[in-house]
């Protein structure tokens, strides 16, 4: 198999400078990452904020040097053959505000196409087609400063496809898009990869559904480490012996999940407080364990409002691997990140 | 069959992007063609975009003309030689370039970083030098428009007499002064990016003294030799001095050094500043990639 992307024991440590006197702190953003993405694959990196997804993309797009290990994109080493890599890739990040507000959508896109050596005629032809695909063709002559965040993001996405890369990197492409626009972008991404078996696309996301529905293979990443990498179906297959319930109960408040996780047969419990009630996601080894969960609830004077058995999702796979849901991981990291 | 599919989904022209054969890609220029395309494309927002905001006529033409007028009236009041009026008009026009380099060119890379463009420039398959040259070219063209308007209006308002002694030398001086000035701006663009906020204080501090020292509004011959020589680090100083010698009847008498020497100095500065800009830019890119901090807008 030909690899479009390959990494070997890839790692990145950031040095964070405190005050003048303090020694710089070290932050391990990526560690021991071994990935292989085949040509023609639509590959997803799934992980919570701060997992290291953007760091990995930056290394693969020659924007950041790894502090250990090696990586190849389109067959070239990303630190030694920078120019060869750059000629074959492009990158779009969610929420970026690139370009010049005084220029129109067409002019901005044309400018970036020039940086990649496209002829003006070819660039304009592709701009028109791509703007149509994302439903932005009626804004072709709008100043980009007049676009809403969502429309601007569509323009950025067009910029990525415009230069016809071998390998395209999309960092949280649907970040500021509404449901409809996200769906359009996903559909396009999928078709683009399917159109030509030599095209490869790597995207990062922290939306489970996106990874699950869109990607051929997904790597689950947390705290800089790849915990699992497989097709969504195979990843979920890990949980085939388990049963999963979604339960709505009266607010848990201080009760927490500990009493449930202590019960035999209960593997993981995720608690999502809602407005006026609590949602419990239960990963159980056997159906029987449910009765002890119900008993614990009853003795704590909590009512069951709704109960549903469901198929495992990638979210459950993440909980199974990490022990917490992605939201919980993000909340735990939040005070640190805001420093 | 092709027509059938396009009729079915007229709003979904993704098929337009399908290559005839798998693996086929659009043609892309490389080498010097790519370099040239990049320079022109990056100059475009300045040359076209910047004229769209009509407020430039006020800030970039009316305000400079006001300070020119102030000096003219002071000189007339103190009965300074009549040539000084012409000096001031040319000085006012050239100030536009200085302000463009100090405020726009120098902060450009920093601003591009904040905007998120810097990362995209770095990963594009061309040299950052082409991007920076494009910024300079764009700023230069846009500012030439402003300087021209200031010169024409100022000369007409204050009836400035011109007597150009050598067109060739004038062209050389003007071109070299701008190349050196924008070369300096390209160098300071990397400085600003590396120093970020601190650089602002420096620029603020530098603006007024340089007005004075560069002789925007009077000949630097009025200074002692060493102060004038020191002020000549800013390419506009010698550029202005030489231009005045070449376009005013009595200019030569008020010149600091001979025009030939000044042309030589400007040529040297052009080369040094451009090489310096290239070296600093390479250093900046290396640092950005090693430390992962220069392309981040959030820290
Ligand atoms: N330039 C940087 N300097 C220092 N730390 C950084 C830098 N960029 C990211 N980090 C840290 O590295 C970790 C991974 O970040 P990132 O790769 O952006 O994660 P993700 O994209 O998955 O949210 C986070 O803890 C983040 O705070
Ligand atoms: Mg990220």
XYZ file of C-alpha atoms and ligand atoms in Angstrom:
666
model
C 0.000 0.000 0.000
C 1.198 3.464 -0.869
C 1.185 5.900 1.992
C 0.054 9.483 1.600
C 0.977 10.195 5.209
C 3.257 8.258 7.481
C 4.643 9.108 10.897
C 7.183 7.275 13.010
C 7.332 7.860 16.735
C 6.410 11.484 16.124
C 6.550 13.824 19.103
C 6.399 17.508 19.880
C 7.284 19.293 23.071
C 6.495 22.993 23.441
C 8.619 25.155 25.665
C 6.410 27.596 27.500
C 8.135 30.648 28.845
C 6.884 31.982 32.110
C 8.203 35.177 33.613
C 11.750 36.306 32.939
C 13.213 34.423 35.887
C 11.248 31.201 35.599
C 12.656 28.270 33.727
C 10.629 27.416 30.645
C 8.062 24.709 31.265
C 7.740 21.831 28.878
C 4.432 20.733 27.470
C 4.195 17.417 25.693
C 1.680 18.072 22.935
C 2.368 14.952 20.910
C 4.128 11.754 21.820
C 5.042 8.533 20.033
C 2.586 8.929 17.184
C 2.737 6.189 14.560
C 0.221 6.661 11.800
C -0.139 5.446 8.256
C -2.699 6.949 5.937
C -3.061 5.305 2.567
C -3.466 7.160 -0.699
C -7.141 7.703 -1.406
C -8.168 7.596 2.223
C -10.384 10.015 4.071
C -8.789 9.908 7.471
C -10.074 11.456 10.671
C -8.306 12.550 13.834
C -10.795 12.555 16.657
C -10.048 13.997 20.057
C -11.024 16.670 22.571
C -9.625 20.205 22.556
C -5.977 20.171 23.508
C -5.459 16.577 22.367
C -2.742 17.569 19.912
C -4.663 17.416 16.643
C -3.600 20.842 15.415
C -0.019 20.195 16.465
C 0.025 17.037 14.349
C -1.441 18.880 11.348
C 1.119 21.645 11.716
C 3.951 19.150 11.633
C 2.518 17.388 8.589
C 2.058 20.704 6.757
C 5.695 21.774 7.401
C 4.639 24.580 9.713
C 6.140 23.088 12.836
C 9.214 20.956 13.400
C 8.747 17.755 15.389
C 10.955 17.429 18.455
C 11.228 13.679 17.912
C 10.427 11.131 15.247
C 9.827 11.584 11.538
C 6.948 12.153 9.157
C 6.374 11.844 5.427
C 3.659 13.419 3.321
C 3.098 12.455 -0.318
C 6.277 10.434 -0.062
C 8.535 13.258 1.154
C 10.048 13.893 4.564
C 8.327 16.947 6.035
C 11.485 18.391 7.543
C 13.963 17.573 4.792
C 11.928 17.950 1.616
C 9.834 20.929 2.612
C 9.340 22.296 -0.901
C 8.228 18.993 -2.396
C 5.699 18.593 0.388
C 4.395 22.152 0.069
C 3.773 21.758 -3.661
C 1.427 18.862 -2.980
C -0.611 19.930 0.013
C -2.972 22.567 1.281
C -4.527 23.277 4.645
C -7.644 24.963 5.985
C -8.395 25.534 9.653
C -11.784 26.144 11.172
C -12.350 29.641 12.451
C -9.424 31.193 10.609
C -9.843 34.757 9.395
C -7.360 34.700 6.560
C -7.370 36.881 3.479
C -8.005 40.591 3.084
C -11.311 42.155 4.024
C -11.074 44.784 1.307
C -10.909 42.149 -1.410
C -13.893 40.282 -2.763
C -14.333 36.557 -2.303
C -13.112 35.957 -5.837
C -10.072 38.208 -5.447
C -9.030 36.599 -2.175
C -9.258 33.127 -3.641
C -7.517 34.209 -6.826
C -4.648 35.591 -4.780
C -4.088 32.333 -2.934
C -4.313 30.385 -6.208
C -1.502 32.548 -7.584
C 0.720 31.607 -4.662
C 0.438 28.024 -5.889
C 1.140 28.910 -9.513
C -2.310 28.393 -11.057
C -3.076 30.394 -14.169
C -5.669 33.119 -13.676
C -8.085 31.471 -16.104
C -7.851 28.104 -14.396
C -8.139 29.737 -10.972
C -11.278 31.641 -11.942
C -12.863 28.554 -13.464
C -12.233 26.547 -10.316
C -13.326 29.370 -8.027
C -16.687 29.542 -9.780
C -17.225 25.788 -9.597
C -16.171 25.503 -5.972
C -18.206 28.482 -4.812
C -21.208 26.817 -6.388
C -20.473 23.597 -4.566
C -20.484 25.323 -1.168
C -23.390 27.588 -2.116
C -21.419 30.804 -2.076
C -21.620 31.640 -5.772
C -23.988 34.540 -5.206
C -21.325 36.168 -3.009
C -18.463 35.931 -5.469
C -18.152 39.723 -5.649
C -18.878 40.447 -1.991
C -16.069 41.975 0.042
C -14.896 39.214 2.349
C -15.181 41.536 5.355
C -18.934 41.579 4.727
C -19.261 37.807 5.069
C -20.609 36.145 8.194
C -18.302 33.781 10.055
C -19.974 30.765 8.470
C -19.728 32.095 4.919
C -16.136 33.116 5.509
C -15.388 29.571 6.591
C -16.921 28.308 3.353
C -14.589 30.626 1.458
C -11.640 29.212 3.380
C -12.696 25.674 2.574
C -12.829 26.575 -1.100
C -9.275 27.874 -0.804
C -8.098 24.428 0.249
C -9.599 22.603 -2.717
C -8.762 25.358 -5.173
C -5.120 24.405 -5.554
C -5.898 20.757 -6.348
C -3.646 19.208 -3.698
C -2.616 15.555 -3.441
C -3.122 15.679 0.293
C -5.510 18.123 1.893
C -5.544 18.883 5.610
C -8.702 20.248 7.192
C -8.433 21.272 10.835
C -11.940 21.293 12.306
C -13.477 22.337 8.983
C -17.051 22.556 10.215
C -16.239 24.514 13.376
C -18.323 27.603 12.724
C -20.793 26.146 10.265
C -24.481 25.532 10.869
C -25.978 22.069 10.509
C -26.906 22.443 6.848
C -23.597 23.921 5.784
C -21.677 21.268 7.727
C -23.606 18.579 5.911
C -22.829 20.179 2.539
C -19.156 20.379 3.374
C -19.065 16.753 4.505
C -20.812 15.613 1.356
C -18.341 17.528 -0.776
C -15.329 16.260 1.142
C -16.504 12.713 0.638
C -17.134 13.173 -3.083
C -13.815 14.878 -3.618
C -11.947 11.929 -2.172
C -14.081 9.406 -4.070
C -13.596 11.189 -7.399
C -9.921 10.358 -7.675
C -8.247 7.478 -5.824
C -4.997 9.437 -5.655
C -6.489 12.178 -3.498
C -6.067 11.968 0.259
C -7.743 14.014 2.942
C -6.986 14.224 6.630
C -9.371 16.090 8.858
C -9.539 16.706 12.563
C -12.733 16.999 14.467
C -14.127 16.793 17.902
C -17.552 15.928 16.582
C -18.133 12.213 16.945
C -20.730 12.086 14.207
C -18.405 13.695 11.746
C -15.722 11.091 12.312
C -18.216 8.276 12.336
C -20.189 9.099 9.215
C -17.515 10.592 7.048
C -14.165 8.961 7.593
C -12.782 5.722 6.181
C -10.571 5.397 9.222
C -10.321 7.286 12.475
C -7.510 7.753 14.956
C -8.666 8.545 18.463
C -6.227 10.899 20.098
C -5.995 12.179 23.653
C -3.191 13.981 25.491
C -0.906 13.715 22.499
C -1.222 9.956 22.109
C -3.048 7.889 19.527
C -5.147 5.460 21.531
C -6.756 3.579 18.686
C -6.842 3.715 14.910
C -9.274 1.801 12.754
C -12.458 2.051 10.707
C -15.403 3.430 12.690
C -17.093 0.021 12.453
C -14.075 -1.820 13.819
C -13.613 0.706 16.592
C -17.185 0.197 17.692
C -16.681 -3.536 17.397
C -14.550 -3.334 20.546
C -17.752 -2.684 22.430
C -19.766 -5.446 20.818
C -19.824 -7.502 24.020
C -21.099 -4.522 25.998
C -24.588 -3.132 26.220
C -25.188 0.578 26.216
C -28.072 2.474 27.725
C -29.003 6.098 27.670
C -31.020 7.040 30.726
C -32.731 10.275 31.696
C -33.151 10.654 35.444
C -34.054 13.417 37.865
C -31.010 15.640 38.597
C -28.147 13.659 40.121
C -26.599 16.696 41.790
C -24.014 15.637 44.350
C -24.590 11.919 43.893
C -22.148 11.763 40.979
C -21.274 8.642 39.012
C -19.068 6.897 41.569
C -21.834 4.811 43.221
C -22.810 3.437 39.808
C -19.313 2.724 38.599
C -18.720 0.722 41.794
C -21.486 -1.698 40.857
C -20.444 -5.071 39.401
C -20.959 -5.312 35.658
C -20.897 -1.528 35.140
C -17.901 -0.516 33.001
C -18.251 3.232 32.516
C -20.824 5.873 33.353
C -20.924 9.327 31.796
C -23.043 11.975 33.445
C -24.363 14.908 31.408
C -26.314 17.379 33.522
C -29.153 18.962 31.518
C -31.668 21.650 32.277
C -33.846 20.032 34.979
C -32.656 16.464 34.546
C -29.547 14.331 34.142
C -28.498 12.068 31.310
C -26.557 8.932 32.172
C -24.736 6.984 29.499
C -24.100 3.475 30.810
C -21.647 1.028 29.345
C -22.507 -2.332 30.932
C -20.850 -5.707 30.616
C -24.178 -7.493 30.797
C -27.825 -6.542 30.650
C -28.209 -7.752 34.264
C -26.195 -4.846 35.623
C -29.028 -2.518 34.722
C -31.164 -3.727 37.627
C -28.531 -2.779 40.202
C -28.227 0.676 38.579
C -31.983 1.079 38.877
C -31.882 -0.069 42.494
C -29.146 2.447 43.344
C -31.177 5.219 41.728
C -34.307 4.272 43.620
C -32.542 4.144 46.963
C -31.135 7.643 46.278
C -34.675 8.809 45.550
C -34.046 9.512 41.847
C -36.661 8.871 39.205
C -36.092 7.398 35.797
C -37.651 9.625 33.145
C -36.559 7.751 30.073
C -34.538 4.664 29.230
C -33.172 3.596 25.887
C -30.894 0.834 24.743
C -28.685 1.948 21.886
C -25.905 0.928 19.538
C -22.366 1.930 20.489
C -20.984 5.152 18.994
C -17.439 6.442 18.740
C -18.235 8.512 21.802
C -18.605 5.276 23.750
C -15.344 4.037 22.285
C -13.657 7.180 23.532
C -15.167 6.765 27.003
C -14.071 3.157 27.007
C -10.498 4.095 26.043
C -10.026 7.196 28.172
C -12.416 6.637 31.042
C -14.082 9.993 30.543
C -16.216 11.604 27.859
C -14.596 14.200 25.594
C -16.537 16.952 27.351
C -15.249 15.827 30.715
C -11.691 15.807 29.394
C -12.132 19.312 28.007
C -13.604 20.610 31.251
C -10.776 19.098 33.256
C -8.253 20.778 30.961
C -10.034 24.108 30.858
C -8.403 25.917 33.817
C -4.990 24.878 32.581
C -5.666 26.004 29.043
C -6.820 29.450 30.101
C -3.593 30.231 31.902
C -24.505 10.459 -20.105
C -22.444 13.404 -18.978
C -25.261 15.774 -19.810
C -27.710 13.624 -17.886
C -25.806 13.860 -14.645
C -25.243 17.586 -14.911
C -28.952 18.090 -15.581
C -29.845 16.064 -12.546
C -27.743 18.108 -10.192
C -27.234 21.522 -11.713
C -26.499 23.006 -8.293
C -23.788 20.466 -7.538
C -20.978 21.033 -10.030
C -18.472 18.955 -8.143
C -18.064 16.915 -11.327
C -16.236 19.908 -12.789
C -13.392 19.081 -10.460
C -13.137 15.481 -11.522
C -9.912 14.893 -13.453
C -10.001 13.152 -16.819
C -7.608 10.542 -15.530
C -7.013 9.687 -11.878
C -3.959 11.434 -10.566
C -4.150 14.283 -13.055
C -3.678 17.704 -11.432
C -4.054 21.285 -12.624
C -0.948 22.839 -14.123
C 1.036 24.914 -11.705
C 3.869 27.271 -12.451
C 7.107 26.941 -10.533
C 10.491 28.662 -10.320
C 10.697 32.324 -11.318
C 7.210 32.323 -12.837
C 5.745 31.297 -9.511
C 7.910 33.914 -7.807
C 6.584 36.634 -10.107
C 2.983 35.500 -9.798
C 3.321 35.569 -6.033
C 4.821 39.061 -5.961
C 2.044 40.441 -8.138
C -0.739 38.617 -6.330
C 0.422 39.842 -2.942
C 0.779 43.386 -4.290
C -2.794 43.278 -5.561
C -4.638 43.920 -2.263
C -2.606 47.097 -1.817
C -2.829 48.329 -5.356
C -6.525 47.619 -5.876
C -8.039 46.931 -2.480
C -6.571 49.838 -0.605
C -8.024 52.403 -2.989
C -11.538 51.187 -2.184
C -11.537 52.803 1.221
C -11.967 56.413 0.184
C -10.778 57.742 3.530
C -7.217 57.540 2.173
C -7.722 60.871 0.438
C -8.198 62.500 3.807
C -5.544 60.695 5.846
C -2.916 60.210 3.171
C -3.322 63.402 1.145
C -5.179 66.096 3.033
C -3.362 65.725 6.371
C 0.150 65.698 4.835
C -0.792 68.753 2.752
C -1.813 70.507 5.943
C 1.608 70.031 7.526
C 3.245 71.107 4.262
C 1.139 74.269 4.335
C 2.093 74.929 7.945
C 5.804 74.803 7.104
C 5.330 76.921 4.000
C 3.645 79.681 5.980
C 6.274 79.556 8.702
C 9.054 79.830 6.117
C 7.309 82.708 4.401
C 6.783 84.427 7.750
C 10.458 84.183 8.697
C 11.441 85.136 5.145
C 13.381 81.936 4.494
C 14.819 81.508 0.969
C 12.029 80.900 -1.584
C 13.496 77.450 -2.483
C 12.463 76.169 0.921
C 8.838 76.082 -0.194
C 9.699 73.565 -2.906
C 11.781 71.608 -0.401
C 8.798 71.316 1.875
C 6.420 70.131 -0.858
C 8.815 67.397 -1.997
C 9.495 66.520 1.633
C 5.764 66.237 2.298
C 5.314 63.927 -0.665
C 8.198 61.698 0.378
C 6.852 61.579 3.937
C 4.062 59.422 2.551
C 6.627 56.729 1.732
C 8.241 57.004 5.115
C 4.920 56.639 6.929
C 3.962 53.731 4.703
C 7.184 51.927 5.517
C 7.122 52.749 9.212
C 3.505 51.903 9.920
C 2.345 49.611 7.194
C 5.343 47.726 5.890
C 7.003 47.182 9.261
C 3.943 45.867 11.003
C 2.825 43.853 7.994
C 4.141 40.445 9.009
C 2.921 40.928 12.559
C -0.494 41.807 11.247
C -0.472 38.847 8.861
C 0.303 36.604 11.799
C -2.603 37.985 13.821
C -4.841 37.514 10.814
C -3.741 33.927 10.271
C -2.229 34.629 6.861
C 1.375 34.099 7.869
C 0.964 30.346 8.302
C -0.690 30.126 4.881
C 2.154 32.088 3.308
C 4.714 29.807 4.874
C 3.083 26.577 3.707
C 2.547 27.854 0.161
C 5.171 26.526 -2.260
C 7.045 29.769 -2.793
C 9.630 31.814 -0.989
C 8.518 34.217 1.722
C 10.724 36.740 -0.049
C 8.210 36.819 -2.911
C 5.413 37.518 -0.440
C 7.358 40.287 1.253
C 8.412 41.815 -2.059
C 4.775 41.781 -3.094
C 3.802 43.646 0.055
C 6.531 46.197 -0.623
C 5.602 46.603 -4.277
C 1.940 47.038 -3.403
C 2.715 49.609 -0.732
C 5.082 51.401 -3.059
C 2.588 51.679 -5.902
C -0.275 52.734 -3.638
C 1.934 55.314 -1.938
C 3.314 56.653 -5.217
C -0.261 57.527 -6.106
C -0.559 59.472 -2.840
C 2.833 61.158 -3.176
C 1.985 62.200 -6.713
C -1.273 63.791 -5.631
C 0.505 65.637 -2.809
C 3.229 66.887 -5.182
C 0.804 68.070 -7.829
C -1.553 69.818 -5.437
C 1.287 71.254 -3.319
C 3.207 72.547 -6.323
C 0.096 74.189 -7.717
C -1.000 75.699 -4.395
C 2.377 77.182 -3.579
C 3.578 77.828 -7.129
C 6.792 75.817 -6.810
C 9.317 76.411 -9.618
C 11.179 73.338 -10.880
C 14.365 73.121 -12.931
C 15.379 69.524 -13.422
C 19.080 69.234 -14.199
C 19.266 65.497 -15.003
C 16.309 63.247 -15.576
C 18.446 60.133 -15.531
C 19.996 60.941 -12.194
C 16.616 61.950 -10.793
C 15.130 58.648 -11.862
C 18.066 56.757 -10.370
C 17.903 58.631 -7.080
C 14.155 58.235 -6.733
C 14.207 54.539 -7.590
C 17.187 53.691 -5.423
C 15.869 55.688 -2.471
C 12.613 53.759 -2.627
C 14.274 50.389 -3.112
C 16.513 51.081 -0.126
C 13.632 52.424 1.936
C 11.364 49.476 1.207
C 14.298 47.108 1.683
C 14.628 48.602 5.130
C 10.890 48.173 5.627
C 11.125 44.522 4.625
C 13.877 44.057 7.163
C 11.961 45.744 9.918
C 8.899 43.626 9.098
C 10.749 40.595 10.420
C 12.058 42.610 13.380
C 8.552 43.675 14.308
C 7.332 40.113 14.119
C 10.140 38.882 16.343
C 9.792 41.671 18.888
C 6.024 42.137 18.481
C 4.676 44.698 20.972
C 8.023 46.128 21.917
C 8.644 47.151 18.352
C 5.650 49.458 18.467
C 7.228 51.611 21.121
C 10.347 51.870 19.022
C 8.405 52.888 15.949
C 6.498 55.464 17.953
C 9.707 56.826 19.361
C 11.336 56.890 15.940
C 8.657 58.744 14.037
C 9.175 62.339 15.177
C 12.982 62.473 15.509
C 13.246 61.011 12.046
C 10.968 63.682 10.658
C 13.431 66.153 11.999
C 16.670 64.373 11.184
C 15.743 63.215 7.711
C 15.109 66.757 6.662
C 11.644 66.245 5.334
C 11.013 69.939 5.709
C 14.468 71.499 5.423
C 17.910 70.605 4.018
C 20.061 68.394 6.241
C 23.045 70.509 5.346
C 21.852 72.673 8.229
C 23.094 69.925 10.579
C 26.697 69.223 11.383
C 28.314 66.651 9.126
C 28.139 63.798 11.605
C 24.505 64.260 12.495
C 23.658 64.426 8.804
C 25.734 61.309 8.144
C 23.961 59.505 10.976
C 20.562 60.526 9.674
C 21.545 59.079 6.301
C 20.898 55.561 7.613
C 17.312 56.295 6.682
C 17.533 56.093 2.891
C 15.062 58.914 2.431
C 17.527 61.374 3.899
C 20.032 61.051 1.079
C 17.267 60.442 -1.431
C 15.567 63.701 -0.555
C 18.833 65.582 -0.471
C 19.801 64.356 -3.924
C 16.345 64.910 -5.382
C 16.318 68.484 -4.184
C 19.705 69.084 -5.708
C 18.397 67.784 -8.999
C 15.056 69.543 -9.277
C 15.483 73.008 -7.785
C 17.453 75.779 -9.434
C 19.538 76.531 -6.360
C 19.309 73.008 -4.917
C 22.902 72.019 -5.497
C 24.155 74.767 -3.219
C 22.109 73.398 -0.335
C 23.086 69.746 -0.883
C 24.803 67.644 1.765
C 27.055 65.482 -0.456
C 27.423 65.353 -4.218
C 24.640 63.586 -6.105
C 27.057 60.929 -7.386
C 28.190 60.026 -3.884
C 24.615 59.929 -2.687
C 23.597 57.614 -5.538
C 26.457 55.305 -4.629
C 25.416 55.269 -0.971
C 21.802 54.563 -1.886
C 22.859 51.711 -4.148
C 24.874 50.184 -1.337
C 21.989 50.557 1.087
C 19.569 48.947 -1.369
C 21.719 45.877 -1.671
C 22.444 45.635 2.052
C 18.856 46.095 3.150
C 17.486 43.593 0.648
C 20.060 40.989 1.638
C 19.337 41.748 5.276
C 15.631 41.333 4.691
C 16.192 37.956 3.080
C 18.408 36.744 5.908
C 16.031 37.933 8.625
C 13.087 36.392 6.840
C 14.811 33.027 6.648
C 15.663 33.315 10.336
C 12.082 34.228 11.187
C 10.701 31.256 9.265
C 13.146 28.890 10.910
C 12.291 30.206 14.351
C 8.575 29.952 13.626
C 8.923 26.323 12.637
C 11.245 25.384 15.500
C 9.404 27.126 18.307
C 5.888 26.978 16.931
C 5.122 30.391 18.291
C 5.488 32.943 15.516
C 2.501 31.699 13.567
C 0.249 31.555 16.612
C -2.004 34.528 17.080
C -3.127 33.496 20.545
C 0.183 33.584 22.312
N 2.466 27.221 20.209
C 2.227 26.580 21.345
N 3.004 26.791 22.420
C 2.786 26.116 23.573
N 1.812 25.207 23.746
C 0.995 24.945 22.714
C 1.158 25.623 21.456
N 0.208 25.161 20.614
C -0.520 24.243 21.309
N -0.062 24.117 22.562
C -0.570 23.171 23.594
O -0.396 21.855 23.102
C -1.515 21.050 23.405
C -2.131 20.522 22.124
O -2.716 21.589 21.430
P -3.384 21.440 19.990
O -2.458 20.695 19.111
O -3.803 22.788 19.552
O -4.642 20.517 20.336
P -6.036 20.353 19.542
O -5.865 20.876 18.163
O -6.302 18.898 19.581
O -7.041 21.123 20.305
C -2.462 21.923 24.201
O -2.244 21.671 25.568
C -2.052 23.321 23.836
O -2.324 24.222 24.881
Mg -7.002 22.318 17.248
